[in-house]
Structures are given as structure tokens and as C-alpha cells.
PDB file of C-alpha atoms and ligand atoms in Angstrom:
ATOM      1  CA  MET A   1      -0.081   0.123   0.051  1.00 81.00           C
ATOM      2  CA  GLN A   2       1.120   3.456  -0.733  1.00 89.00           C
ATOM      3  CA  ASP A   3       1.477   6.488   1.401  1.00 91.00           C
ATOM      4  CA  THR A   4       0.904   9.359  -1.168  1.00 92.00           C
ATOM      5  CA  PHE A   5       1.284  13.128  -0.649  1.00 93.00           C
ATOM      6  CA  ARG A   6      -2.623  13.143  -0.549  1.00 92.00           C
ATOM      7  CA  HIS A   7      -2.615  10.795   2.369  1.00 93.00           C
ATOM      8  CA  LYS A   8       0.095  12.773   4.047  1.00 94.00           C
ATOM      9  CA  GLY A   9      -2.053  15.971   3.632  1.00 95.00           C
ATOM     10  CA  LEU A  10      -4.929  14.573   5.054  1.00 94.00           C
ATOM     11  CA  ARG A  11      -3.016  13.275   7.871  1.00 96.00           C
ATOM     12  CA  LYS A  12      -1.893  16.946   8.569  1.00 96.00           C
ATOM     13  CA  LYS A  13      -5.541  17.934   8.709  1.00 96.00           C
ATOM     14  CA  LEU A  14      -6.214  15.247  11.176  1.00 97.00           C
ATOM     15  CA  VAL A  15      -3.380  16.376  13.365  1.00 98.00           C
ATOM     16  CA  ASP A  16      -4.878  19.830  13.281  1.00 97.00           C
ATOM     17  CA  THR A  17      -8.218  18.578  14.260  1.00 97.00           C
ATOM     18  CA  ILE A  18      -6.878  16.507  17.100  1.00 98.00           C
ATOM     19  CA  ARG A  19      -4.788  19.513  18.286  1.00 98.00           C
ATOM     20  CA  GLU A  20      -7.856  21.920  18.299  1.00 97.00           C
ATOM     21  CA  LYS A  21      -9.689  19.295  20.414  1.00 97.00           C
ATOM     22  CA  GLY A  22      -7.187  19.802  22.927  1.00 96.00           C
ATOM     23  CA  ILE A  23      -4.157  17.499  22.470  1.00 97.00           C
ATOM     24  CA  THR A  24      -1.055  19.757  22.328  1.00 93.00           C
ATOM     25  CA  ASP A  25       1.840  17.253  23.040  1.00 97.00           C
ATOM     26  CA  SER A  26       3.983  17.666  20.022  1.00 98.00           C
ATOM     27  CA  LYS A  27       5.446  14.241  20.124  1.00 98.00           C
ATOM     28  CA  ILE A  28       2.072  12.441  20.066  1.00 98.00           C
ATOM     29  CA  LEU A  29       0.990  14.690  17.368  1.00 98.00           C
ATOM     30  CA  ALA A  30       3.993  13.834  15.414  1.00 98.00           C
ATOM     31  CA  ALA A  31       3.635  10.060  15.844  1.00 98.00           C
ATOM     32  CA  ILE A  32      -0.137  10.336  14.567  1.00 98.00           C
ATOM     33  CA  GLU A  33       1.279  12.387  11.555  1.00 97.00           C
ATOM     34  CA  ALA A  34       4.180   9.888  10.854  1.00 97.00           C
ATOM     35  CA  ILE A  35       1.658   6.686  10.886  1.00 97.00           C
ATOM     36  CA  PRO A  36      -0.452   6.079   7.989  1.00 96.00           C
ATOM     37  CA  ARG A  37      -3.596   5.218   9.515  1.00 97.00           C
ATOM     38  CA  HIS A  38      -5.061   3.889   6.231  1.00 95.00           C
ATOM     39  CA  PHE A  39      -2.703   0.936   6.297  1.00 95.00           C
ATOM     40  CA  PHE A  40      -4.380  -0.444   9.334  1.00 96.00           C
ATOM     41  CA  MET A  41      -8.047  -0.164   7.777  1.00 91.00           C
ATOM     42  CA  ASP A  42      -9.964  -2.424   5.467  1.00 83.00           C
ATOM     43  CA  SER A  43     -10.168  -1.585   1.943  1.00 80.00           C
ATOM     44  CA  SER A  44     -13.895  -0.469   2.141  1.00 76.00           C
ATOM     45  CA  PHE A  45     -13.048   2.163   4.680  1.00 76.00           C
ATOM     46  CA  LEU A  46      -9.641   3.568   3.109  1.00 74.00           C
ATOM     47  CA  GLU A  47     -11.136   6.866   1.949  1.00 80.00           C
ATOM     48  CA  PHE A  48     -12.151   7.640   5.538  1.00 89.00           C
ATOM     49  CA  ALA A  49      -9.102   6.685   7.240  1.00 93.00           C
ATOM     50  CA  TYR A  50      -8.411  10.432   8.028  1.00 95.00           C
ATOM     51  CA  GLN A  51     -11.658  11.254   9.602  1.00 95.00           C
ATOM     52  CA  ASP A  52     -11.416  11.415  13.331  1.00 96.00           C
ATOM     53  CA  LYS A  53     -13.894   8.548  13.669  1.00 95.00           C
ATOM     54  CA  PRO A  54     -13.559   4.882  14.782  1.00 93.00           C
ATOM     55  CA  PHE A  55     -14.383   2.348  11.871  1.00 92.00           C
ATOM     56  CA  PRO A  56     -14.905  -1.401  11.638  1.00 90.00           C
ATOM     57  CA  ILE A  57     -11.963  -3.759  11.349  1.00 89.00           C
ATOM     58  CA  GLY A  58     -13.727  -7.089  10.931  1.00 86.00           C
ATOM     59  CA  SER A  59     -14.467  -9.497  13.682  1.00 84.00           C
ATOM     60  CA  GLY A  60     -17.012  -6.934  15.077  1.00 87.00           C
ATOM     61  CA  GLN A  61     -14.285  -4.715  16.282  1.00 90.00           C
ATOM     62  CA  THR A  62     -13.080  -1.064  15.690  1.00 91.00           C
ATOM     63  CA  ILE A  63     -10.084   0.953  15.267  1.00 93.00           C
ATOM     64  CA  SER A  64     -10.236   3.585  17.754  1.00 94.00           C
ATOM     65  CA  GLN A  65     -10.850   7.117  16.793  1.00 96.00           C
ATOM     66  CA  PRO A  66      -7.613   8.903  16.464  1.00 98.00           C
ATOM     67  CA  TYR A  67      -8.420  11.710  19.090  1.00 98.00           C
ATOM     68  CA  THR A  68      -9.341   8.711  21.502  1.00 98.00           C
ATOM     69  CA  VAL A  69      -5.910   7.304  20.618  1.00 98.00           C
ATOM     70  CA  ALA A  70      -4.243  10.402  21.368  1.00 98.00           C
ATOM     71  CA  PHE A  71      -6.130  10.906  24.572  1.00 98.00           C
ATOM     72  CA  GLN A  72      -5.299   7.691  26.096  1.00 98.00           C
ATOM     73  CA  THR A  73      -1.531   8.067  24.881  1.00 98.00           C
ATOM     74  CA  MET A  74      -1.494  11.477  26.631  1.00 98.00           C
ATOM     75  CA  LEU A  75      -2.855  10.132  29.855  1.00 98.00           C
ATOM     76  CA  LEU A  76      -0.209   7.308  29.689  1.00 98.00           C
ATOM     77  CA  ASP A  77       2.663   9.912  29.743  1.00 98.00           C
ATOM     78  CA  VAL A  78       5.186   7.292  28.414  1.00 98.00           C
ATOM     79  CA  GLN A  79       9.064   7.799  28.341  1.00 97.00           C
ATOM     80  CA  ARG A  80      11.186   6.388  25.851  1.00 97.00           C
ATOM     81  CA  GLY A  81      12.270   2.740  26.906  1.00 98.00           C
ATOM     82  CA  HIS A  82       9.136   2.247  28.777  1.00 98.00           C
ATOM     83  CA  LYS A  83       7.611  -1.219  28.529  1.00 98.00           C
ATOM     84  CA  VAL A  84       3.837  -1.026  28.057  1.00 98.00           C
ATOM     85  CA  LEU A  85       1.135  -3.580  27.925  1.00 98.00           C
ATOM     86  CA  GLU A  86      -1.707  -2.969  25.953  1.00 98.00           C
ATOM     87  CA  VAL A  87      -4.946  -4.944  25.968  1.00 98.00           C
ATOM     88  CA  GLY A  88      -6.615  -4.925  22.638  1.00 97.00           C
ATOM     89  CA  THR A  89      -4.471  -5.094  19.886  1.00 98.00           C
ATOM     90  CA  GLY A  90      -7.072  -4.526  17.173  1.00 96.00           C
ATOM     91  CA  SER A  91      -5.648  -3.353  14.092  1.00 96.00           C
ATOM     92  CA  GLY A  92      -2.194  -2.631  15.736  1.00 98.00           C
ATOM     93  CA  TYR A  93      -2.527   1.200  15.302  1.00 98.00           C
ATOM     94  CA  GLN A  94      -2.310   2.352  18.926  1.00 98.00           C
ATOM     95  CA  ALA A  95       0.558  -0.178  19.477  1.00 98.00           C
ATOM     96  CA  CYS A  96       2.274   1.419  16.568  1.00 98.00           C
ATOM     97  CA  VAL A  97       1.784   4.884  17.937  1.00 98.00           C
ATOM     98  CA  LEU A  98       3.372   3.885  21.214  1.00 98.00           C
ATOM     99  CA  THR A  99       6.177   2.252  19.240  1.00 98.00           C
ATOM    100  CA  GLU A 100       6.741   5.423  17.211  1.00 98.00           C
ATOM    101  CA  LEU A 101       7.219   7.141  20.811  1.00 98.00           C
ATOM    102  CA  GLY A 102      10.136   4.933  21.711  1.00 98.00           C
ATOM    103  CA  VAL A 103       8.167   2.672  23.944  1.00 97.00           C
ATOM    104  CA  LYS A 104       8.559  -1.287  24.048  1.00 98.00           C
ATOM    105  CA  VAL A 105       5.097  -2.349  23.479  1.00 98.00           C
ATOM    106  CA  PHE A 106       3.424  -5.950  24.397  1.00 98.00           C
ATOM    107  CA  SER A 107       0.062  -5.996  23.105  1.00 98.00           C
ATOM    108  CA  ILE A 108      -2.692  -8.732  23.519  1.00 98.00           C
ATOM    109  CA  GLU A 109      -5.597  -9.502  21.224  1.00 97.00           C
ATOM    110  CA  ARG A 110      -8.310 -11.886  22.447  1.00 95.00           C
ATOM    111  CA  GLN A 111      -9.892 -12.979  18.935  1.00 95.00           C
ATOM    112  CA  ARG A 112      -7.714 -15.217  16.867  1.00 95.00           C
ATOM    113  CA  LYS A 113      -9.009 -14.158  13.428  1.00 95.00           C
ATOM    114  CA  LEU A 114      -8.070 -10.454  14.172  1.00 95.00           C
ATOM    115  CA  TYR A 115      -4.892 -11.410  16.002  1.00 97.00           C
ATOM    116  CA  ILE A 116      -3.493 -13.458  12.915  1.00 97.00           C
ATOM    117  CA  LYS A 117      -4.513 -10.877  10.567  1.00 96.00           C
ATOM    118  CA  THR A 118      -2.962  -8.000  12.424  1.00 97.00           C
ATOM    119  CA  LYS A 119       0.297  -9.979  13.213  1.00 98.00           C
ATOM    120  CA  ALA A 120       0.645 -10.802   9.387  1.00 97.00           C
ATOM    121  CA  PHE A 121       0.100  -7.179   8.677  1.00 97.00           C
ATOM    122  CA  ILE A 122       2.536  -5.855  11.350  1.00 97.00           C
ATOM    123  CA  GLU A 123       5.365  -7.961   9.675  1.00 97.00           C
ATOM    124  CA  THR A 124       5.108  -5.424   6.591  1.00 96.00           C
ATOM    125  CA  VAL A 125       5.572  -2.130   8.608  1.00 96.00           C
ATOM    126  CA  ASN A 126       8.232  -0.265  10.175  1.00 94.00           C
ATOM    127  CA  TRP A 127       6.708  -0.229  13.836  1.00 97.00           C
ATOM    128  CA  LYS A 128       7.229  -3.580  15.633  1.00 96.00           C
ATOM    129  CA  PRO A 129       5.110  -3.924  18.663  1.00 98.00           C
ATOM    130  CA  GLN A 130       5.069  -7.621  20.003  1.00 98.00           C
ATOM    131  CA  LEU A 131       1.688  -9.304  19.627  1.00 98.00           C
ATOM    132  CA  PHE A 132       0.120 -11.984  21.721  1.00 98.00           C
ATOM    133  CA  LEU A 133      -3.015 -13.990  21.434  1.00 97.00           C
ATOM    134  CA  GLY A 134      -4.579 -14.192  24.690  1.00 96.00           C
ATOM    135  CA  ASP A 135      -6.886 -12.855  27.172  1.00 95.00           C
ATOM    136  CA  GLY A 136      -5.956  -9.526  28.435  1.00 96.00           C
ATOM    137  CA  TYR A 137      -7.484  -9.997  31.800  1.00 95.00           C
ATOM    138  CA  GLU A 138      -4.720 -12.212  32.695  1.00 96.00           C
ATOM    139  CA  GLY A 139      -1.843  -9.860  30.994  1.00 97.00           C
ATOM    140  CA  LEU A 140       1.481 -11.207  30.417  1.00 98.00           C
ATOM    141  CA  PRO A 141       3.044 -12.316  33.935  1.00 97.00           C
ATOM    142  CA  LYS A 142       6.207 -13.351  31.996  1.00 97.00           C
ATOM    143  CA  PHE A 143       7.033 -10.023  30.788  1.00 98.00           C
ATOM    144  CA  ALA A 144       5.807  -7.873  33.950  1.00 98.00           C
ATOM    145  CA  PRO A 145       6.439  -5.680  35.466  1.00 98.00           C
ATOM    146  CA  PHE A 146       5.205  -2.780  33.002  1.00 98.00           C
ATOM    147  CA  ASP A 147       5.787   0.669  33.336  1.00 98.00           C
ATOM    148  CA  ARG A 148       2.290   1.513  31.770  1.00 98.00           C
ATOM    149  CA  VAL A 149      -0.793  -0.567  31.078  1.00 98.00           C
ATOM    150  CA  LEU A 150      -3.488   0.579  28.477  1.00 98.00           C
ATOM    151  CA  ILE A 151      -6.853  -0.930  28.011  1.00 98.00           C
ATOM    152  CA  THR A 152      -8.331  -0.266  24.636  1.00 97.00           C
ATOM    153  CA  ALA A 153     -11.628  -2.232  25.388  1.00 96.00           C
ATOM    154  CA  ALA A 154     -14.558  -1.142  27.854  1.00 96.00           C
ATOM    155  CA  ALA A 155     -13.704  -2.814  30.983  1.00 96.00           C
ATOM    156  CA  PRO A 156     -16.476  -3.631  33.567  1.00 95.00           C
ATOM    157  CA  GLU A 157     -14.165  -4.035  36.357  1.00 94.00           C
ATOM    158  CA  ILE A 158     -10.536  -3.387  37.006  1.00 96.00           C
ATOM    159  CA  PRO A 159      -8.382  -6.249  36.183  1.00 96.00           C
ATOM    160  CA  ALA A 160      -6.436  -7.252  39.281  1.00 96.00           C
ATOM    161  CA  ALA A 161      -4.024  -9.251  37.621  1.00 97.00           C
ATOM    162  CA  LEU A 162      -3.094  -6.322  35.603  1.00 98.00           C
ATOM    163  CA  ILE A 163      -2.682  -4.007  38.484  1.00 98.00           C
ATOM    164  CA  SER A 164      -0.140  -6.591  39.880  1.00 98.00           C
ATOM    165  CA  GLN A 165       2.069  -6.517  36.741  1.00 98.00           C
ATOM    166  CA  LEU A 166       2.386  -2.736  37.111  1.00 98.00           C
ATOM    167  CA  LYS A 167       5.386  -1.018  38.518  1.00 98.00           C
ATOM    168  CA  THR A 168       4.711   0.902  41.631  1.00 98.00           C
ATOM    169  CA  GLY A 169       4.188   4.669  40.484  1.00 98.00           C
ATOM    170  CA  GLY A 170       3.184   3.077  37.071  1.00 98.00           C
ATOM    171  CA  TYR A 171      -0.035   4.280  35.242  1.00 98.00           C
ATOM    172  CA  MET A 172      -3.093   2.066  33.949  1.00 98.00           C
ATOM    173  CA  VAL A 173      -5.304   3.872  31.463  1.00 98.00           C
ATOM    174  CA  ILE A 174      -8.674   2.244  31.202  1.00 98.00           C
ATOM    175  CA  PRO A 175     -12.090   2.983  30.040  1.00 98.00           C
ATOM    176  CA  HIS A 176     -14.232   1.731  32.948  1.00 97.00           C
ATOM    177  CA  GLY A 177     -17.890   0.649  33.176  1.00 95.00           C
ATOM    178  CA  GLU A 178     -20.642  -1.465  31.925  1.00 89.00           C
ATOM    179  CA  GLY A 179     -23.191  -0.391  29.286  1.00 88.00           C
ATOM    180  CA  GLU A 180     -22.608   1.965  26.139  1.00 91.00           C
ATOM    181  CA  GLU A 181     -20.425   4.467  27.977  1.00 96.00           C
ATOM    182  CA  GLN A 182     -17.389   4.327  30.246  1.00 97.00           C
ATOM    183  CA  THR A 183     -15.434   6.684  32.451  1.00 98.00           C
ATOM    184  CA  MET A 184     -11.590   6.989  31.237  1.00 98.00           C
ATOM    185  CA  LEU A 185      -9.516   6.323  34.480  1.00 98.00           C
ATOM    186  CA  ARG A 186      -6.086   6.596  35.003  1.00 98.00           C
ATOM    187  CA  LEU A 187      -4.905   4.572  37.975  1.00 98.00           C
ATOM    188  CA  THR A 188      -1.668   5.170  39.825  1.00 98.00           C
ATOM    189  CA  LYS A 189      -0.034   2.075  41.616  1.00 98.00           C
ATOM    190  CA  GLN A 190       0.934   2.548  45.018  1.00 98.00           C
ATOM    191  CA  ALA A 191       3.852   0.897  46.990  1.00 98.00           C
ATOM    192  CA  ASP A 192       1.304  -1.218  48.840  1.00 98.00           C
ATOM    193  CA  GLY A 193      -0.332  -2.526  45.890  1.00 96.00           C
ATOM    194  CA  SER A 194      -3.288  -0.408  46.050  1.00 97.00           C
ATOM    195  CA  TYR A 195      -4.161   2.545  43.484  1.00 98.00           C
ATOM    196  CA  THR A 196      -5.179   6.006  43.277  1.00 98.00           C
ATOM    197  CA  LYS A 197      -7.821   7.089  40.745  1.00 98.00           C
ATOM    198  CA  GLU A 198      -8.351  10.108  38.421  1.00 98.00           C
ATOM    199  CA  GLU A 199     -11.281  10.460  36.033  1.00 98.00           C
ATOM    200  CA  PHE A 200     -11.122  12.133  32.563  1.00 98.00           C
ATOM    201  CA  GLY A 201     -14.608  11.940  30.905  1.00 97.00           C
ATOM    202  CA  VAL A 202     -16.851   9.624  29.106  1.00 97.00           C
ATOM    203  CA  PHE A 203     -15.819   7.592  25.947  1.00 97.00           C
ATOM    204  CA  ARG A 204     -17.676   4.741  24.054  1.00 94.00           C
ATOM    205  CA  PHE A 205     -15.471   1.542  23.528  1.00 94.00           C
ATOM    206  CA  VAL A 206     -16.367  -1.976  22.399  1.00 91.00           C
ATOM    207  CA  PRO A 207     -16.543  -4.303  25.547  1.00 91.00           C
ATOM    208  CA  MET A 208     -13.584  -6.103  26.821  1.00 93.00           C
ATOM    209  CA  LEU A 209     -14.777  -9.730  27.017  1.00 88.00           C
ATOM    210  CA  GLY A 210     -13.380 -12.801  29.135  1.00 82.00           C
ATOM    211  CA  ASP A 211     -12.018 -16.100  28.127  1.00 67.00           C
ATOM    212  CA  LEU A 212     -11.065 -16.976  24.488  1.00 57.00           C
ATOM    213  CA  GLY A 213     -13.838 -17.302  22.095  1.00 52.00           C
ATOM    214  CA  ASN A 214     -13.634 -19.541  18.950  1.00 40.00           C
ATOM    215  CA  ASP A 215     -13.598 -16.420  16.818  1.00 49.00           C
TER     216      ASP A 215
HETATM  217  N1  LIG B 301      -6.235  -0.532  20.098  1.00 81.06           N
HETATM  218  C1  LIG B 301      -7.046  -1.088  18.978  1.00 81.06           C
HETATM  219  C2  LIG B 301      -6.451  -0.358  17.702  1.00 81.06           C
HETATM  220  O1  LIG B 301      -5.540   0.417  17.680  1.00 81.06           O
HETATM  221  O2  LIG B 301      -7.035  -0.488  16.399  1.00 81.06           O
HETATM  222  C3  LIG B 301      -8.490  -0.842  18.977  1.00 81.06           C
HETATM  223  C4  LIG B 301      -9.051  -1.862  19.759  1.00 81.06           C
HETATM  224  S1  LIG B 301     -10.865  -2.269  19.731  1.00 81.06           S
HETATM  225  C5  LIG B 301     -11.569  -0.654  20.167  1.00 81.06           C
HETATM  226  C6  LIG B 301     -10.735  -3.034  21.220  1.00 81.06           C
HETATM  227  C7  LIG B 301     -10.126  -4.669  21.066  1.00 81.06           C
HETATM  228  O3  LIG B 301     -10.004  -5.311  22.236  1.00 81.06           O
HETATM  229  C8  LIG B 301     -10.640  -5.604  20.145  1.00 81.06           C
HETATM  230  O4  LIG B 301      -9.741  -5.848  18.963  1.00 81.06           O
HETATM  231  C9  LIG B 301     -11.208  -6.587  20.916  1.00 81.06           C
HETATM  232  O5  LIG B 301     -11.118  -8.004  20.358  1.00 81.06           O
HETATM  233  C10 LIG B 301      -9.980  -6.626  22.114  1.00 81.06           C
HETATM  234  N2  LIG B 301     -10.331  -7.226  23.271  1.00 81.06           N
HETATM  235  C11 LIG B 301     -11.711  -7.418  23.849  1.00 81.06           C
HETATM  236  N3  LIG B 301     -11.578  -8.245  25.276  1.00 81.06           N
HETATM  237  C12 LIG B 301     -10.378  -8.460  25.198  1.00 81.06           C
HETATM  238  C13 LIG B 301      -9.432  -9.482  26.014  1.00 81.06           C
HETATM  239  N4  LIG B 301      -9.952  -9.694  27.304  1.00 81.06           N
HETATM  240  N5  LIG B 301      -8.313  -9.518  25.918  1.00 81.06           N
HETATM  241  C14 LIG B 301      -7.618  -8.871  24.642  1.00 81.06           C
HETATM  242  N6  LIG B 301      -8.084  -8.183  23.800  1.00 81.06           N
HETATM  243  C15 LIG B 301      -9.734  -7.988  24.078  1.00 81.06           C
END
């Protein structure tokens, strides 16, 4: 797939839109500008790739809205060299945005079909997050502890296993709640294993589901 001048122009406009919505971190905006979002989308949605909207990516899932990707990335407040666990690989776009910021990304996807498709696709691009098929509720104990944990599906509860895989002082960013709308939370892990909580408004995500399906 090609990244033409037209795509680059549309991407600049998308970055302007996200900036106007309040994302001012120049490194995050540069990462959004660097990554051809249309590479991550199904062919039938290519022409919409630079609209600030979520789109279907198959298996009943979506690639998140670019503003939401930027917002969650801002809340994560990553530093180069951080180890980040992402739950919900989906298209791999968010994982690549984090990789572009110099982060070592470990991303889990629950749906086999989507995992296989995204894993094959990631081989073809310059960003190399590590992808895993599994249940995000369990995390990746083998690779823990993580500096940051990012959940990109709606979580009805705070996954205890993921708190335990977070470093002291580390952040978990998680859209929390049942139903159609969730509250975006940033949890900070304390030395005694508990966490403090900050709230950042209402978002809409597809649900985080339990044990592996056959899909
Ligand atoms: N981060 C993705 C991207 O950049 O395209 C968008 C994620 S999409 C909104 C949510 C994803 O979470 C879906 O791909 C879904 O299959 C996945 N998911 C849901 N429950 C999960 C779980 N328990 N473990 C891992 N992934 C899960």
C-alpha cells in the first residue's frame, strides 16, 4: 500500500483537528502524523481513514478514533524505553503509535482471526510491537512488570492481575464501566499494591470480553 502526498496532507489536517480538540503534546501529534492510518484499515474504509472517527476492522471490532488514541496516549505519559502492556491490539494502530514514541509495546488480542490478520500485517510495516494472542484480563506475567498498562476496550471491572503487573508509580489507563459509555480512568499504583484514581470524561468502547472465544 502507498502513502501518497494526498494521504500525508489528509494526515496533517487530522493532526490539526486533534490539536484543536485539546491534544497539545507535540511528540504525540508527530506520531499520529508519522503513521499512515489507512494502512491499518479495511479496503472498504480507506477513503475515511483520516476522519476523526472509529471504523470497523472485522470480527465485530473497531480501530479507535484518532482523538481517543491520542488522548489515551497523553494520559499514559510514556517515556522512551518504557515497557507498555496494551490490552486489545485490534488493528495494531495504537500499538504502533506507542512504538513510534520509543516505547517497547506488548499487546494482547483475544480474537484469533484478528490477531492472525494483524500479526501478518505488522510484519509489513516499520513499527514492531510484540503481539500476543490471549486474554487481556490475565495480562502477560512473563513480561511483567510494566511501566504502563493501556486498556483499549470497555472494562466492566479493574483487572486485578493487571494492577499486580504494574510497577509502583506506574499508570493504568482504562475505560471503565458497563453499558454503552465508560469513564476514562488513570490509576496510579501505590507501593502497597493499591491504586489511586483520576477521572477523565466519558468515552465509548467495544466491550472487553473474558475467556478466549472461537472467533
Ligand atoms: N487498540 C486497537 C487499535 O488500535 O486498533 C483498537 C482496539 S478495539 C477498540 C478493542 C479490542 O479489544 C478488540 O480488538 C477486541 O477483540 C479486544 N479485546 C476485547 N476483550 C479482550 C480481552 N479480554 N483481551 C484482549 N483483547 C480483548
